[in-house]
XYZ file of C-alpha atoms in Angstrom:
419
model
C 40.046 53.437 -80.506
C 40.224 49.598 -81.107
C 44.157 49.872 -80.521
C 43.320 51.488 -76.973
C 40.717 48.687 -75.936
C 43.310 46.142 -77.004
C 46.081 47.794 -75.293
C 44.019 48.019 -72.002
C 42.802 44.327 -72.222
C 46.766 43.434 -72.426
C 47.561 45.692 -69.252
C 44.645 44.272 -67.272
C 45.874 40.612 -68.243
C 49.308 41.336 -67.100
C 48.210 42.904 -63.919
C 46.042 39.842 -63.164
C 48.928 37.586 -63.644
C 51.054 39.500 -61.492
C 48.553 39.478 -58.877
C 48.358 35.528 -58.842
C 52.228 35.276 -58.681
C 52.030 37.330 -55.559
C 49.291 35.397 -53.994
C 51.298 32.092 -54.782
C 54.458 33.582 -53.067
C 52.322 34.775 -50.124
C 50.841 31.108 -49.724
C 53.858 30.022 -47.698
C 52.583 32.114 -44.625
C 49.253 31.474 -42.911
C 46.838 34.231 -41.849
C 45.733 33.750 -38.305
C 42.270 35.602 -37.835
C 42.117 34.689 -33.934
C 45.228 36.575 -33.241
C 44.165 39.914 -34.812
C 41.969 42.082 -32.683
C 41.238 44.627 -35.681
C 39.954 42.546 -38.458
C 41.266 45.027 -41.076
C 44.854 44.624 -39.978
C 46.484 41.222 -41.321
C 48.655 39.045 -38.849
C 50.841 36.536 -40.463
C 51.992 33.294 -38.650
C 54.937 31.312 -40.016
C 54.276 27.780 -40.834
C 55.624 24.935 -38.766
C 59.313 24.296 -39.457
C 61.082 21.050 -39.081
C 64.727 20.841 -37.574
C 67.167 18.536 -39.263
C 68.164 15.160 -37.598
C 71.820 15.414 -38.457
C 74.118 16.656 -36.162
C 75.991 18.968 -38.725
C 72.734 20.478 -39.729
C 71.815 21.298 -36.003
C 70.572 24.750 -35.821
C 69.579 24.959 -39.739
C 65.949 25.237 -40.337
C 64.561 24.020 -43.395
C 61.089 25.409 -44.697
C 58.490 22.652 -45.436
C 58.350 21.937 -49.484
C 55.274 19.587 -49.326
C 52.719 21.412 -51.664
C 49.924 19.006 -50.364
C 50.396 20.255 -46.713
C 50.457 23.963 -47.966
C 47.104 23.537 -49.676
C 45.261 21.430 -46.990
C 43.037 23.204 -44.680
C 43.712 22.613 -40.856
C 41.681 19.710 -39.277
C 39.019 20.586 -36.796
C 39.590 19.030 -33.246
C 36.637 17.029 -31.988
C 36.495 17.370 -28.121
C 34.998 14.295 -26.289
C 31.411 15.028 -24.501
C 31.736 15.453 -20.797
C 29.316 14.231 -18.199
C 26.658 16.539 -17.164
C 27.879 16.648 -13.663
C 31.238 17.977 -14.925
C 29.617 20.749 -17.236
C 26.486 21.966 -15.323
C 26.901 24.664 -12.955
C 23.593 24.755 -11.439
C 22.471 21.700 -9.093
C 18.908 22.278 -8.324
C 17.632 18.936 -9.224
C 19.982 17.370 -6.804
C 19.307 20.038 -4.257
C 15.740 19.450 -4.383
C 16.121 15.619 -3.930
C 18.334 16.327 -0.894
C 15.933 18.693 0.620
C 12.995 16.356 0.241
C 15.081 13.732 1.812
C 15.840 15.692 4.694
C 12.222 16.758 4.953
C 11.110 13.133 5.007
C 13.434 12.234 7.774
C 12.509 15.491 9.747
C 8.787 14.480 9.496
C 9.409 10.813 10.352
C 11.085 11.563 13.545
C 8.608 14.371 14.348
C 5.477 12.028 13.748
C 6.903 9.173 15.860
C 7.253 11.681 18.595
C 3.784 13.120 18.180
C 2.308 9.639 18.088
C 4.122 8.428 21.221
C 3.237 11.792 23.309
C -0.478 11.557 22.150
C -0.846 7.848 23.427
C 1.056 8.910 26.611
C -1.393 11.908 27.089
C -4.286 9.490 26.898
C -2.709 7.079 29.397
C -2.177 9.888 31.824
C -5.819 10.996 31.558
C -7.164 7.581 32.192
C -4.609 5.646 34.056
C -6.521 6.490 37.497
C -9.790 5.145 36.111
C -8.096 2.197 34.883
C -6.374 1.168 38.139
C -9.713 1.430 39.875
C -11.117 -1.213 37.496
C -8.249 -3.625 37.133
C -5.691 -5.379 39.350
C -2.848 -5.296 36.849
C -2.457 -2.183 34.428
C 0.168 -2.231 31.688
C 1.354 -5.825 32.551
C 1.537 -7.960 29.577
C 3.581 -10.628 31.258
C 6.863 -9.367 29.522
C 7.287 -6.456 31.938
C 10.851 -4.601 31.437
C 11.597 -1.902 33.911
C 14.533 -0.685 31.518
C 12.229 0.446 28.608
C 11.213 3.969 28.457
C 7.365 3.250 28.613
C 6.898 -0.038 30.262
C 3.359 0.164 30.184
C 3.044 0.814 26.388
C 3.714 -1.895 23.754
C 5.094 -0.033 20.544
C 4.051 -2.149 17.517
C 5.022 0.530 15.081
C 5.386 4.344 14.942
C 1.660 4.574 14.685
C 0.383 1.549 16.658
C 0.590 0.947 20.267
C -0.826 -1.857 22.683
C -1.755 -1.626 26.335
C -2.991 -4.634 28.632
C -4.941 -4.944 31.554
C -6.406 -7.698 33.359
C -8.041 -8.795 36.787
C -11.484 -7.495 37.044
C -14.924 -9.173 37.842
C -16.668 -10.685 34.693
C -13.479 -9.406 32.658
C -10.525 -11.744 32.312
C -8.480 -9.127 30.483
C -8.783 -6.024 28.035
C -6.073 -5.419 25.169
C -6.182 -1.582 24.080
C -4.871 -1.296 20.762
C -4.210 2.422 19.401
C -4.257 2.748 15.744
C -3.087 6.306 15.077
C -2.749 8.473 11.969
C 0.788 7.721 10.216
C 2.097 10.938 11.202
C 5.644 9.646 10.534
C 4.790 9.167 6.975
C 5.172 12.421 4.897
C 2.327 11.288 2.083
C 0.054 9.935 4.811
C 0.465 13.265 6.605
C -0.770 15.120 3.613
C -3.426 12.657 3.074
C -4.593 12.924 6.480
C -4.530 16.757 6.528
C -6.655 16.959 3.428
C -9.289 14.271 4.530
C -9.343 14.717 8.086
C -8.457 11.097 9.284
C -8.908 10.410 13.018
C -6.962 8.361 15.521
C -8.583 4.943 16.755
C -8.596 2.771 19.682
C -9.950 -0.783 19.863
C -10.699 -2.430 22.955
C -10.771 -6.311 22.817
C -12.525 -7.636 26.014
C -12.108 -11.343 27.105
C -15.332 -12.249 29.257
C -14.840 -14.400 32.111
C -16.363 -17.727 31.189
C -16.564 -19.181 34.674
C -19.829 -16.865 35.160
C -21.440 -19.047 32.194
C -22.923 -15.861 30.431
C -25.856 -16.248 28.079
C -25.011 -17.437 24.473
C -26.029 -14.724 22.016
C -24.391 -12.254 19.396
C -24.918 -8.586 19.041
C -23.409 -5.953 16.758
C -24.002 -2.156 16.392
C -22.325 -1.149 13.586
C -22.424 1.786 10.878
C -25.203 1.479 8.592
C -22.943 2.323 5.482
C -20.811 -0.784 5.692
C -23.067 -3.244 7.631
C -23.384 -5.797 4.654
C -19.724 -6.202 4.283
C -19.180 -6.134 7.971
C -21.758 -9.117 8.447
C -20.051 -11.066 5.574
C -16.561 -10.631 7.050
C -17.941 -12.201 10.356
C -19.406 -15.713 10.409
C -20.812 -15.280 13.895
C -23.203 -12.552 12.603
C -24.628 -14.316 9.528
C -27.743 -15.601 11.531
C -28.430 -12.407 13.064
C -31.397 -10.104 12.124
C -31.745 -6.277 12.087
C -33.837 -5.172 15.041
C -32.963 -1.573 14.803
C -36.672 -0.346 14.402
C -37.431 -2.069 17.921
C -35.230 0.381 19.733
C -35.390 4.274 20.149
C -32.663 6.801 20.821
C -30.014 5.006 18.786
C -27.627 6.924 16.771
C -28.900 7.612 13.192
C -25.820 6.350 11.404
C -25.876 2.746 13.225
C -27.905 -0.210 13.020
C -28.362 -3.195 15.356
C -28.166 -6.773 14.586
C -28.698 -9.653 17.159
C -29.631 -13.393 17.168
C -31.654 -12.662 20.420
C -33.947 -9.702 20.996
C -34.118 -10.261 24.726
C -30.464 -10.124 25.218
C -30.400 -6.939 23.120
C -33.055 -5.462 25.419
C -31.026 -6.183 28.346
C -27.788 -4.888 27.060
C -28.717 -1.769 25.309
C -30.756 -0.156 28.080
C -32.055 3.440 28.063
C -29.008 4.859 29.888
C -26.748 2.957 27.827
C -28.376 4.411 24.338
C -28.376 7.918 25.900
C -24.710 7.755 26.406
C -24.183 6.422 23.053
C -26.130 9.280 21.613
C -24.277 12.016 23.266
C -20.929 10.409 22.415
C -21.780 9.288 18.883
C -19.089 11.211 17.186
C -16.612 9.122 19.105
C -18.302 5.686 19.127
C -17.766 3.527 16.153
C -18.985 -0.184 16.863
C -19.523 -2.805 19.290
C -19.376 -6.610 18.818
C -20.447 -9.032 21.352
C -20.140 -12.667 20.550
C -19.788 -16.049 22.073
C -17.768 -17.546 18.909
C -14.596 -15.435 18.569
C -13.927 -14.581 15.080
C -11.150 -12.197 15.430
C -8.240 -14.491 16.373
C -6.553 -12.086 18.545
C -7.574 -14.298 21.584
C -8.129 -17.961 22.270
C -11.186 -17.187 24.404
C -14.641 -17.588 22.699
C -16.389 -15.122 24.504
C -15.309 -11.518 23.457
C -16.287 -7.943 23.033
C -14.822 -5.702 20.548
C -15.369 -1.963 20.909
C -14.063 0.509 18.227
C -13.727 4.301 19.270
C -12.382 7.361 17.702
C -9.918 9.493 19.987
C -10.451 12.887 20.301
C -7.440 15.376 19.868
C -7.888 16.766 23.258
C -8.514 14.059 26.232
C -11.476 15.547 27.845
C -13.947 14.480 30.235
C -16.057 13.044 27.197
C -13.769 10.446 26.501
C -13.623 9.260 30.087
C -17.476 9.101 30.328
C -17.554 6.925 27.100
C -14.937 4.605 28.579
C -17.035 4.285 31.802
C -20.250 3.399 29.571
C -18.297 0.852 27.895
C -17.366 -0.795 31.268
C -20.969 -0.765 32.441
C -22.182 -2.601 29.178
C -19.486 -5.131 29.977
C -21.132 -5.652 33.454
C -24.626 -5.911 31.764
C -23.517 -8.518 29.349
C -22.482 -10.848 32.379
C -25.955 -10.068 33.988
C -27.731 -11.232 30.850
C -30.365 -13.871 31.496
C -32.377 -15.386 28.693
C -35.648 -17.417 29.065
C -36.033 -20.753 27.842
C -37.863 -19.467 24.692
C -34.984 -17.235 24.084
C -32.497 -19.966 24.254
C -34.434 -22.274 22.033
C -34.780 -19.587 19.275
C -30.974 -18.682 19.480
C -30.327 -22.475 19.180
C -32.521 -23.061 16.316
C -31.175 -20.220 14.555
C -27.625 -21.502 14.942
C -28.397 -25.046 13.973
C -29.880 -23.706 10.678
C -26.880 -21.658 10.214
C -24.703 -24.524 10.669
C -26.529 -26.664 8.400
C -26.480 -23.940 5.682
C -22.748 -23.768 6.503
C -22.116 -27.344 5.876
C -24.236 -27.361 2.651
C -22.006 -24.612 1.456
C -18.824 -26.512 2.300
C -20.042 -29.642 0.522
C -21.025 -27.773 -2.673
C -17.553 -26.111 -2.691
C -16.070 -29.762 -2.278
C -18.337 -30.997 -5.109
C -17.189 -28.166 -7.320
C -13.673 -28.596 -6.681
C -13.835 -32.346 -7.372
C -15.731 -31.755 -10.554
C -13.039 -28.926 -11.664
C -10.349 -31.440 -10.998
C -12.036 -34.033 -13.201
C -12.429 -31.509 -15.978
C -8.905 -30.665 -15.792
C -7.984 -34.344 -16.078
C -10.196 -34.995 -19.134
C -8.601 -31.877 -21.065
C -5.179 -33.526 -20.372
C -6.277 -37.057 -21.669
C -7.835 -35.117 -24.747
C -4.826 -33.394 -25.667
C -2.882 -36.426 -25.361
C -5.228 -38.323 -27.775
C -5.256 -35.464 -30.201
C -1.456 -35.983 -30.402
C -1.696 -39.623 -30.789
C -4.307 -39.366 -33.822
C -2.135 -37.180 -35.510
C 0.814 -39.697 -35.219
C -1.423 -42.866 -35.842
C -2.229 -45.006 -38.649
C -5.617 -44.920 -40.292
C -6.533 -48.190 -38.746
C -5.709 -47.008 -35.226
C -7.167 -43.610 -35.785
C -10.599 -44.660 -35.865
C -10.192 -46.201 -32.276
C -8.518 -43.252 -30.926
C -11.399 -40.897 -32.384
C -13.948 -43.022 -30.631
C -12.136 -42.544 -27.152
C -11.888 -38.895 -28.057
C -15.638 -38.689 -28.731
C -16.201 -40.499 -25.307
C -14.092 -37.997 -23.286
C -16.039 -35.071 -24.974
C -19.307 -36.622 -23.829
C -18.065 -37.142 -20.288
C -16.807 -33.441 -20.291
C -20.283 -32.315 -21.168
C -21.831 -34.085 -18.259
C -19.392 -32.781 -15.982
C -20.133 -29.245 -17.115
C -23.888 -29.797 -16.438
C -23.294 -31.244 -13.039
C -21.122 -27.897 -12.181
C -24.059 -25.721 -13.698
C -26.513 -27.702 -11.331
C -24.316 -26.978 -8.268
C -23.982 -23.186 -9.033
C -27.820 -22.947 -9.327
C -28.177 -24.778 -6.060
């Protein structure tokens, strides 16, 4: 039994040694799995052979004898990374961008055309009335017959101007149409959500040869009357007289420095028309001290209106009411008492304005002195660090004097603020 086991071990060792020899012989060829379709079938590929460089040995092929090359594994090839635009098959990002760009261009030209047609429609519906009121309609002094719309002045795709002149008590009127920015795709979306409206502003230059009465009057929205008065210096001496008038729009407040002038201008028929058209009416500002800067004239009237989407008789009746108000402004006559009251209020406002300007000037002077003392103090501190012990005492005394003067200037500045 032992002999049989030993014999079987010897046979197994011999067979194993023979298989290793066969593997060494078969190592001269390389097994290529990528060519084989059936994984169970072996496909052998001969190794690379080198031709002889000698002329006599031309045509003879010598196998490679380098054992290191035989045992070495084939190196992996690293392909370079290509750009995304060379490898991707879909261009949805670029397509979306191009589509958005095309849409923006389309909206621009479409909105520009819509605004132009809207203003032209308003002009067609009101041109007959304006020609009955003014001698020159649409003539701004730079008339150009070659232009497409010579009566309109295009300031931007959403702003137009229209000029009229030659009327009794009215030197000229400048119509400014501030429309929704329909040419802007983002503004168009905003206006669609929040329902923005188109607006028209009339700046009327009153004829100063008639010597109209000096007064200031403003009927403005109650929600923003404080900021409006702060932005216009000519209204700072006015007071709220809304409670003394009936049949005024609920959202409006009336300010004036002369109650007598307000009674004559805001008559019952004018208030009735404003009540009927309160959705279109935005504000009216009458003054003899022009704060707008659009004109060199001192006596001006500015009216702001909302433009309806369809130009109906409602907008035409409101325009007639406005010119009726302009005529009433020229017919205002103040009593001596009203004139004295207006002059006293304006003198008080002028004194207050001078005090404010003087206070601002003093604050500016104090601020400059503080800045100068600060620079001197920094220079002294640097000199103290570099000075000898004997000179350091003198410099420290100067520094103390500068600090005391700085405290006095701060006290003066606090007094100016409290005043």
